[in-house]
Amino acid sequence: MQSTDLGNKESGKLWHRKPSPAARDGIIVNIIHSTSDYLPKVLRFLNVAFDSSGDCLIAGDHQGNIYVFDLYGNRFNLVQRTAQACTALAFNLRRKSEFLVALADYSIKCFDTVTKELVSWMRGHESSVFSISVHASGRYAITTSSDTAQLWDLDTFQRKRKLNILQSVGIQKVFFLPLSNTILSCFKDNSIFAWECDTLSCKYQLPAPPESSSILYKVFAVTRDGRILAAGGKSNHLHLWCLEAKQLFRIIQMPTKVRAIRHLEFLPDSFDAGSNQVLGALSQDGIMRFVNIQTCKLLFEIGSLDEGISSSVISPHGRYIASIMENGSLNIYSVQALTQEINKNEMSDGLNKKRLQILLKGYGEYPTKYRMFIWRSLLQLPENHTAFSSLVDKGVHVSFLNLQKKYPIKSRKLLRVLQRTLSALAHWSAIFSDTPYLPLLAFPFVKLFQNNQLICFEVVATLIINWCQHWFEYFPNPPINILSMIENVLAFHDKELLQHFIDHDITSQLYAWPLLETIFSEVLTREEWLKLFDNVFSNHPSFLLMTVVAYNTCSRAPLLSCSLKDDFEYFFHHRNNLDISVVIREVYHLMDTTPTDIHPDGKLNAFMALTKGQYPVFNQYPKFIVDYQTQERERIRNDELDFLRERQMVEDMQAEVDQQRVEDEAWYQKQELLRKAEETRREMLLREEEKMVQQRQRLASVKRELKVKEMHLQDATRRRFLKLQQDQREMELRRLNDEIERKVHMRDQEIATTAKDLEMRHLELESQKRLYEKNLIRNHEAVAKEMREDADAYRRKVDLEEHMFHKLIEAGQTQNEKTQKLIEENLAEAEQACLNADWRIQALHKQRCDDLQRNECYREMAKLLRENRRKETEVLNAMVGEGAKKWEEAKEKDFHLKSEKKASTLSDASRKWFLEKELDDAIEHAEHPYRTGPRCRSRQASSSSLPRTSQLNDTSEVDSSTHISLNQRRVQWDTMEQDLMERVRNLRQRLAAQARNPRRTPHLLAA
């Protein structure tokens, strides 16, 4: 087994010595792709696909490198780098150099292997594409993912149809049936539908498999003729469906160690006409087993437990198997090597020769789809690959180098196969290089087996050994002995016809040999020829000679009517209106009724197959004649070569002489032409000189005329220039006037626009003014309400104090007048001192508040002046800032107010406490008047420690003057409150007026 590492190479050879796969494993070559980095690693192959010829395959690894391997040309090439893993490949498109690749990003791309360019890019799938099926015509393709299948037109690369299904069902596989226009869709619920490709109408549905052997289908395979469907899954059973009868007709049980089937594929055969009999099943253990679906016999297997197979693809002609191994490498297997130990030439019980002859006599021919297989079985072909390869390796024989000149075949492939087959026959035996009718003899088989050259060679060789016995004993003359046998049989069965041939000087070389050397290919159609050779290969070699006699006897009527030799020649070289079935029946009749003494089977040996390993030696010809002809041909060839060399020398010398003569004549002609040219030039010079003189005279007169014209033109130009300047100045004046008018108009428009803007600005300021006035009124009302609430609370507090004081007065009325007078005097003095202190505090507090407010007002006014001088457009921001500062001032005033309230509360509490104490003392004094003096002093001492809010004497008596002073104090507080509110209101109005008219701020400051 040879191994090839692709490495970093983009092209190269697959093998460096001719592969000879062993029958044990059948591996032609093992291909790996490793990198040459610091840490080398193996790039795993993921998918592989063959082209329609079967000699080229394409493979992609998990990094997106796609290679083309030419097994026939022993080459590999890197055709594309997609930079992402491929999930499916297809290489059997109508344009042979193009291929489809499904990538990991759910897209499908089409590339060209020759130009290595992107042909098209198809999108539409939303999950990974795991299958690409191409129609037999190569025009359509179906791409399948787990959720959908899409039909594409490969001419336009446009999507034609899309199959959507429920996620609960799921798609297993959707593909074209080979050589038909039917699409088969297989789903995860084991339902299988067949659709018409053009209309997508459902043709039929296969019934559900029986419950006793029901398995969930995972993998599918179809024979080349599209008649049998194989299905498998997680089981060791294989189901075979007949698509024509639409029923399950066979269940194959694989070995017990097979638990699941991962891949199925039929092995094509050149002789089964698409009715494949061998099925390959890849199981979970990595081994692919090939079984015969008719006999259920295991034929061979590839892969092993140590080197398992991940996926596998078989070439269309069935010669190669490409398998991706579990280690990521790619193995190419030779089917011929794997099957060489299987005796395919040995007929089975169902294909013995007697039963085939009975079948042939009943139907007249073999079934078309089994004909090639039957022929190979009847002829017992050994399939000696090595021996045939050695013959082919010798190259094209010299006798057939110019075959196309004698036989101009349109198909180059057919011509190449014919040339290779004839060369192999010539290398096998020297006589075939000089056999003139060999191309006519081999051509029908070459055309029939052009895709399998080994079978073609062995069929022709078997035909020559058995059905062409004794043909070469009289070489190079026709086989007189064979023709004599035919003539004897014809004389026995139809003397009249033979006598007719003798009368018109028609020999067997005219009525028998043309049929034999072309093996009836000139006088029969393809179907008739195949039908005839079904019978020829199934009978004794003498059957072919009897066929010549039968053809003549069945055509006796037209032959008896012929009298000219040209008519006979035309008859035996062209097709005639003759029923081949009648001829075959006549042959069987002749085989049975011909006497033994003249029967050809007594002179011809029985059928003898080709030997295995090496082909037999073929020397049934006059060797001395062939050797003499070979020597003569070699001598003639040498003489021809000498003659050709001498003729070439003579031709070369003649060519040189002719060339010299031509050169001399050319030189003389050139000299004569030069002399004539010189004389002509002299004459031309004289004429030119005369012309020059005349031209100078004309030029002088023209110059004078031009000078005059120039002066006139200058004068006219000066006038035009002056007029142009005048016109330009007028145009400039008009342009300036237009510009002035336009600027005046624009100024008017700007003034009008500015006036409108000022009006809008005035309206905005008015609206802002009304909004601020509204807010000031609302704030004023809130402050007034708060002040009223505070005044009401203050009045209630004063009333409570007066009520308590009245109680005190009533309690102390029982004391003596002296004590009462003293108390009233002390109380009046204390009250007066308290009032004086309160007035001073209030005046000082009022002055301090006025100073603070005036200072704040000055600062705010100065700030507003600076802001107003900066930008008129920033009025709104200045008002916002002013508002924020006013809120801060309001918070400060609120804090001062709260402080005053706290002080007032403390004063009220002290007065209340003082009054309560006085009331208690008065009551106690009324009960114990003799204790007045000491307690009075103690109260004075204690009262002296109180704040300056009240300094009442506990022992003094209250009269009507005290009540009057309290009323006066309340009136003063109300007056001060009203004055303070009026000043606050005036300040707010001035601030609002300042905000409305920022330019009048200096007047506000002056006020």
mmCIF file of C-alpha atoms in Angstrom, residues 392-591:
data_model
loop_
_atom_site.group_PDB
_atom_site.id
_atom_site.type_symbol
_atom_site.label_atom_id
_atom_site.label_comp_id
_atom_site.label_asym_id
_atom_site.label_seq_id
_atom_site.Cartn_x
_atom_site.Cartn_y
_atom_site.Cartn_z
ATOM 1 C CA VAL A 392 -1.217 -1.295 -22.640
ATOM 2 C CA ASP A 393 1.975 0.107 -21.151
ATOM 3 C CA LYS A 394 3.833 -0.777 -24.317
ATOM 4 C CA GLY A 395 2.010 2.099 -25.951
ATOM 5 C CA VAL A 396 0.428 2.443 -29.363
ATOM 6 C CA HIS A 397 1.741 -0.067 -31.888
ATOM 7 C CA VAL A 398 3.520 1.378 -34.882
ATOM 8 C CA SER A 399 1.025 -0.269 -37.220
ATOM 9 C CA PHE A 400 -1.846 1.745 -35.759
ATOM 10 C CA LEU A 401 -0.257 5.164 -35.396
ATOM 11 C CA ASN A 402 -2.203 6.505 -38.384
ATOM 12 C CA LEU A 403 -5.387 4.611 -37.713
ATOM 13 C CA GLN A 404 -7.517 7.755 -37.908
ATOM 14 C CA LYS A 405 -6.522 8.320 -41.526
ATOM 15 C CA LYS A 406 -7.914 4.967 -42.609
ATOM 16 C CA TYR A 407 -10.858 4.941 -40.202
ATOM 17 C CA PRO A 408 -11.962 8.573 -39.571
ATOM 18 C CA ILE A 409 -14.082 8.042 -36.452
ATOM 19 C CA LYS A 410 -15.810 11.190 -35.120
ATOM 20 C CA SER A 411 -15.562 10.228 -31.458
ATOM 21 C CA ARG A 412 -12.001 10.777 -30.295
ATOM 22 C CA LYS A 413 -12.619 8.613 -27.241
ATOM 23 C CA LEU A 414 -13.849 5.735 -29.379
ATOM 24 C CA LEU A 415 -10.869 6.114 -31.716
ATOM 25 C CA ARG A 416 -8.482 6.131 -28.752
ATOM 26 C CA VAL A 417 -10.024 2.988 -27.241
ATOM 27 C CA LEU A 418 -9.937 1.226 -30.628
ATOM 28 C CA GLN A 419 -6.312 2.213 -31.135
ATOM 29 C CA ARG A 420 -5.398 0.998 -27.646
ATOM 30 C CA THR A 421 -7.255 -2.316 -28.067
ATOM 31 C CA LEU A 422 -5.689 -3.034 -31.466
ATOM 32 C CA SER A 423 -2.250 -2.138 -30.109
ATOM 33 C CA ALA A 424 -2.720 -4.527 -27.175
ATOM 34 C CA LEU A 425 -3.701 -7.299 -29.633
ATOM 35 C CA ALA A 426 -0.656 -6.530 -31.800
ATOM 36 C CA HIS A 427 1.638 -6.653 -28.768
ATOM 37 C CA TRP A 428 0.001 -9.941 -27.716
ATOM 38 C CA SER A 429 0.604 -11.573 -31.110
ATOM 39 C CA ALA A 430 2.651 -10.182 -33.979
ATOM 40 C CA ILE A 431 0.199 -11.347 -36.654
ATOM 41 C CA PHE A 432 -2.428 -8.857 -35.556
ATOM 42 C CA SER A 433 -0.199 -5.954 -36.508
ATOM 43 C CA ASP A 434 -0.542 -7.073 -40.165
ATOM 44 C CA THR A 435 -4.177 -8.209 -40.079
ATOM 45 C CA PRO A 436 -6.023 -5.694 -42.268
ATOM 46 C CA TYR A 437 -9.536 -6.662 -41.136
ATOM 47 C CA LEU A 438 -8.729 -6.563 -37.395
ATOM 48 C CA PRO A 439 -10.216 -3.035 -36.886
ATOM 49 C CA LEU A 440 -13.453 -4.192 -38.570
ATOM 50 C CA LEU A 441 -13.519 -7.281 -36.378
ATOM 51 C CA ALA A 442 -12.893 -5.435 -33.097
ATOM 52 C CA PHE A 443 -14.854 -2.233 -33.699
ATOM 53 C CA PRO A 444 -18.340 -3.533 -32.639
ATOM 54 C CA PHE A 445 -16.929 -4.763 -29.325
ATOM 55 C CA VAL A 446 -14.942 -1.569 -28.808
ATOM 56 C CA LYS A 447 -18.082 0.467 -29.282
ATOM 57 C CA LEU A 448 -19.960 -1.811 -26.896
ATOM 58 C CA PHE A 449 -17.280 -1.959 -24.153
ATOM 59 C CA GLN A 450 -15.620 1.452 -24.583
ATOM 60 C CA ASN A 451 -15.912 2.164 -20.843
ATOM 61 C CA ASN A 452 -14.131 -1.068 -19.881
ATOM 62 C CA GLN A 453 -11.104 -1.649 -22.075
ATOM 63 C CA LEU A 454 -9.994 -4.795 -20.249
ATOM 64 C CA ILE A 455 -13.290 -6.557 -20.944
ATOM 65 C CA CYS A 456 -13.216 -5.325 -24.529
ATOM 66 C CA PHE A 457 -9.742 -6.767 -25.107
ATOM 67 C CA GLU A 458 -10.578 -10.112 -23.526
ATOM 68 C CA VAL A 459 -13.854 -10.456 -25.453
ATOM 69 C CA VAL A 460 -12.035 -9.839 -28.763
ATOM 70 C CA ALA A 461 -9.201 -12.186 -27.758
ATOM 71 C CA THR A 462 -11.698 -14.914 -26.775
ATOM 72 C CA LEU A 463 -13.527 -14.400 -30.076
ATOM 73 C CA ILE A 464 -10.276 -14.789 -32.045
ATOM 74 C CA ILE A 465 -9.160 -17.899 -30.149
ATOM 75 C CA ASN A 466 -12.493 -19.719 -30.457
ATOM 76 C CA TRP A 467 -14.635 -18.342 -33.286
ATOM 77 C CA CYS A 468 -11.691 -17.388 -35.515
ATOM 78 C CA GLN A 469 -9.941 -20.779 -35.417
ATOM 79 C CA HIS A 470 -7.779 -21.541 -38.469
ATOM 80 C CA TRP A 471 -8.367 -18.062 -39.878
ATOM 81 C CA PHE A 472 -4.674 -17.255 -40.060
ATOM 82 C CA GLU A 473 -3.230 -20.508 -41.524
ATOM 83 C CA TYR A 474 -3.196 -19.045 -45.044
ATOM 84 C CA PHE A 475 -2.233 -15.573 -43.942
ATOM 85 C CA PRO A 476 -2.149 -13.067 -45.595
ATOM 86 C CA ASN A 477 -4.792 -14.701 -47.759
ATOM 87 C CA PRO A 478 -8.331 -15.298 -46.548
ATOM 88 C CA PRO A 479 -8.872 -18.584 -44.635
ATOM 89 C CA ILE A 480 -9.449 -20.930 -47.564
ATOM 90 C CA ASN A 481 -10.088 -23.873 -45.252
ATOM 91 C CA ILE A 482 -12.843 -22.043 -43.379
ATOM 92 C CA LEU A 483 -14.397 -20.773 -46.567
ATOM 93 C CA SER A 484 -14.315 -24.317 -47.959
ATOM 94 C CA MET A 485 -16.267 -25.540 -44.915
ATOM 95 C CA ILE A 486 -18.892 -22.868 -45.564
ATOM 96 C CA GLU A 487 -19.032 -23.725 -49.249
ATOM 97 C CA ASN A 488 -19.481 -27.452 -48.485
ATOM 98 C CA VAL A 489 -22.367 -26.737 -46.117
ATOM 99 C CA LEU A 490 -23.950 -24.368 -48.652
ATOM 100 C CA ALA A 491 -23.578 -26.994 -51.397
ATOM 101 C CA PHE A 492 -25.343 -29.523 -49.236
ATOM 102 C CA HIS A 493 -28.270 -27.322 -48.255
ATOM 103 C CA ASP A 494 -28.711 -25.088 -51.327
ATOM 104 C CA LYS A 495 -27.006 -26.348 -54.484
ATOM 105 C CA GLU A 496 -28.998 -23.984 -56.660
ATOM 106 C CA LEU A 497 -27.680 -20.916 -54.878
ATOM 107 C CA LEU A 498 -24.095 -22.237 -54.979
ATOM 108 C CA GLN A 499 -24.439 -22.982 -58.666
ATOM 109 C CA HIS A 500 -25.725 -19.438 -59.169
ATOM 110 C CA PHE A 501 -22.592 -18.108 -57.438
ATOM 111 C CA ILE A 502 -20.397 -20.362 -59.654
ATOM 112 C CA ASP A 503 -22.177 -19.288 -62.807
ATOM 113 C CA HIS A 504 -21.487 -15.642 -62.048
ATOM 114 C CA ASP A 505 -17.929 -16.247 -60.860
ATOM 115 C CA ILE A 506 -18.802 -15.414 -57.243
ATOM 116 C CA THR A 507 -16.512 -17.209 -54.816
ATOM 117 C CA SER A 508 -16.705 -17.680 -51.092
ATOM 118 C CA GLN A 509 -14.309 -14.772 -50.716
ATOM 119 C CA LEU A 510 -17.186 -12.571 -51.870
ATOM 120 C CA TYR A 511 -20.306 -14.140 -50.322
ATOM 121 C CA ALA A 512 -18.761 -15.437 -47.043
ATOM 122 C CA TRP A 513 -15.537 -13.646 -46.169
ATOM 123 C CA PRO A 514 -17.014 -10.075 -45.966
ATOM 124 C CA LEU A 515 -19.510 -11.353 -43.405
ATOM 125 C CA LEU A 516 -16.836 -13.056 -41.333
ATOM 126 C CA GLU A 517 -14.209 -10.319 -41.313
ATOM 127 C CA THR A 518 -16.800 -7.774 -40.140
ATOM 128 C CA ILE A 519 -18.632 -10.358 -37.996
ATOM 129 C CA PHE A 520 -21.896 -9.186 -39.589
ATOM 130 C CA SER A 521 -21.568 -5.610 -38.235
ATOM 131 C CA GLU A 522 -21.991 -4.122 -41.732
ATOM 132 C CA VAL A 523 -25.165 -5.988 -42.637
ATOM 133 C CA LEU A 524 -26.989 -5.905 -39.243
ATOM 134 C CA THR A 525 -28.267 -3.192 -36.957
ATOM 135 C CA ARG A 526 -27.090 -2.913 -33.371
ATOM 136 C CA GLU A 527 -30.088 -4.776 -31.943
ATOM 137 C CA GLU A 528 -29.874 -7.488 -34.597
ATOM 138 C CA TRP A 529 -26.134 -7.877 -34.059
ATOM 139 C CA LEU A 530 -26.566 -8.191 -30.267
ATOM 140 C CA LYS A 531 -29.312 -10.752 -30.761
ATOM 141 C CA LEU A 532 -27.112 -12.753 -33.120
ATOM 142 C CA PHE A 533 -24.128 -12.797 -30.794
ATOM 143 C CA ASP A 534 -26.314 -13.848 -27.873
ATOM 144 C CA ASN A 535 -26.661 -17.052 -29.836
ATOM 145 C CA VAL A 536 -23.075 -17.137 -31.129
ATOM 146 C CA PHE A 537 -21.565 -16.944 -27.628
ATOM 147 C CA SER A 538 -24.033 -19.523 -26.326
ATOM 148 C CA ASN A 539 -23.126 -22.197 -28.900
ATOM 149 C CA HIS A 540 -20.189 -24.013 -30.448
ATOM 150 C CA PRO A 541 -17.699 -21.905 -32.450
ATOM 151 C CA SER A 542 -19.049 -23.502 -35.621
ATOM 152 C CA PHE A 543 -22.273 -21.535 -35.051
ATOM 153 C CA LEU A 544 -20.677 -18.458 -36.619
ATOM 154 C CA LEU A 545 -19.844 -20.339 -39.836
ATOM 155 C CA MET A 546 -23.335 -21.742 -39.991
ATOM 156 C CA THR A 547 -24.647 -18.198 -39.627
ATOM 157 C CA VAL A 548 -22.879 -17.264 -42.891
ATOM 158 C CA VAL A 549 -24.586 -20.129 -44.678
ATOM 159 C CA ALA A 550 -27.960 -19.273 -43.135
ATOM 160 C CA TYR A 551 -27.629 -15.622 -44.122
ATOM 161 C CA ASN A 552 -27.075 -16.666 -47.753
ATOM 162 C CA THR A 553 -29.850 -19.218 -47.835
ATOM 163 C CA CYS A 554 -32.347 -16.823 -46.228
ATOM 164 C CA SER A 555 -31.406 -14.251 -48.876
ATOM 165 C CA ARG A 556 -31.471 -16.622 -51.824
ATOM 166 C CA ALA A 557 -34.292 -14.775 -53.607
ATOM 167 C CA PRO A 558 -32.500 -11.430 -53.940
ATOM 168 C CA LEU A 559 -29.185 -13.211 -54.528
ATOM 169 C CA LEU A 560 -30.619 -15.317 -57.336
ATOM 170 C CA SER A 561 -31.867 -12.138 -58.948
ATOM 171 C CA CYS A 562 -28.374 -10.611 -58.939
ATOM 172 C CA SER A 563 -26.165 -11.114 -61.935
ATOM 173 C CA LEU A 564 -23.475 -8.455 -61.645
ATOM 174 C CA LYS A 565 -20.478 -8.750 -59.372
ATOM 175 C CA ASP A 566 -20.971 -5.213 -58.110
ATOM 176 C CA ASP A 567 -24.469 -6.123 -56.987
ATOM 177 C CA PHE A 568 -23.130 -9.064 -55.003
ATOM 178 C CA GLU A 569 -20.464 -6.896 -53.420
ATOM 179 C CA TYR A 570 -23.020 -4.264 -52.479
ATOM 180 C CA PHE A 571 -25.331 -6.908 -51.016
ATOM 181 C CA PHE A 572 -22.695 -8.326 -48.659
ATOM 182 C CA HIS A 573 -21.438 -4.918 -47.516
ATOM 183 C CA HIS A 574 -24.769 -3.192 -46.758
ATOM 184 C CA ARG A 575 -27.827 -3.832 -44.651
ATOM 185 C CA ASN A 576 -30.631 -5.823 -46.233
ATOM 186 C CA ASN A 577 -34.273 -6.360 -45.489
ATOM 187 C CA LEU A 578 -33.809 -9.593 -43.583
ATOM 188 C CA ASP A 579 -35.336 -10.847 -40.332
ATOM 189 C CA ILE A 580 -32.494 -11.886 -38.030
ATOM 190 C CA SER A 581 -34.804 -14.188 -36.093
ATOM 191 C CA VAL A 582 -35.417 -16.189 -39.248
ATOM 192 C CA VAL A 583 -31.666 -16.371 -39.850
ATOM 193 C CA ILE A 584 -31.037 -17.610 -36.304
ATOM 194 C CA ARG A 585 -33.711 -20.299 -36.624
ATOM 195 C CA GLU A 586 -32.132 -21.334 -39.891
ATOM 196 C CA VAL A 587 -28.756 -21.562 -38.193
ATOM 197 C CA TYR A 588 -30.128 -23.898 -35.554
ATOM 198 C CA HIS A 589 -31.713 -25.923 -38.346
ATOM 199 C CA LEU A 590 -28.403 -26.165 -40.182
ATOM 200 C CA MET A 591 -26.588 -27.126 -36.984
#
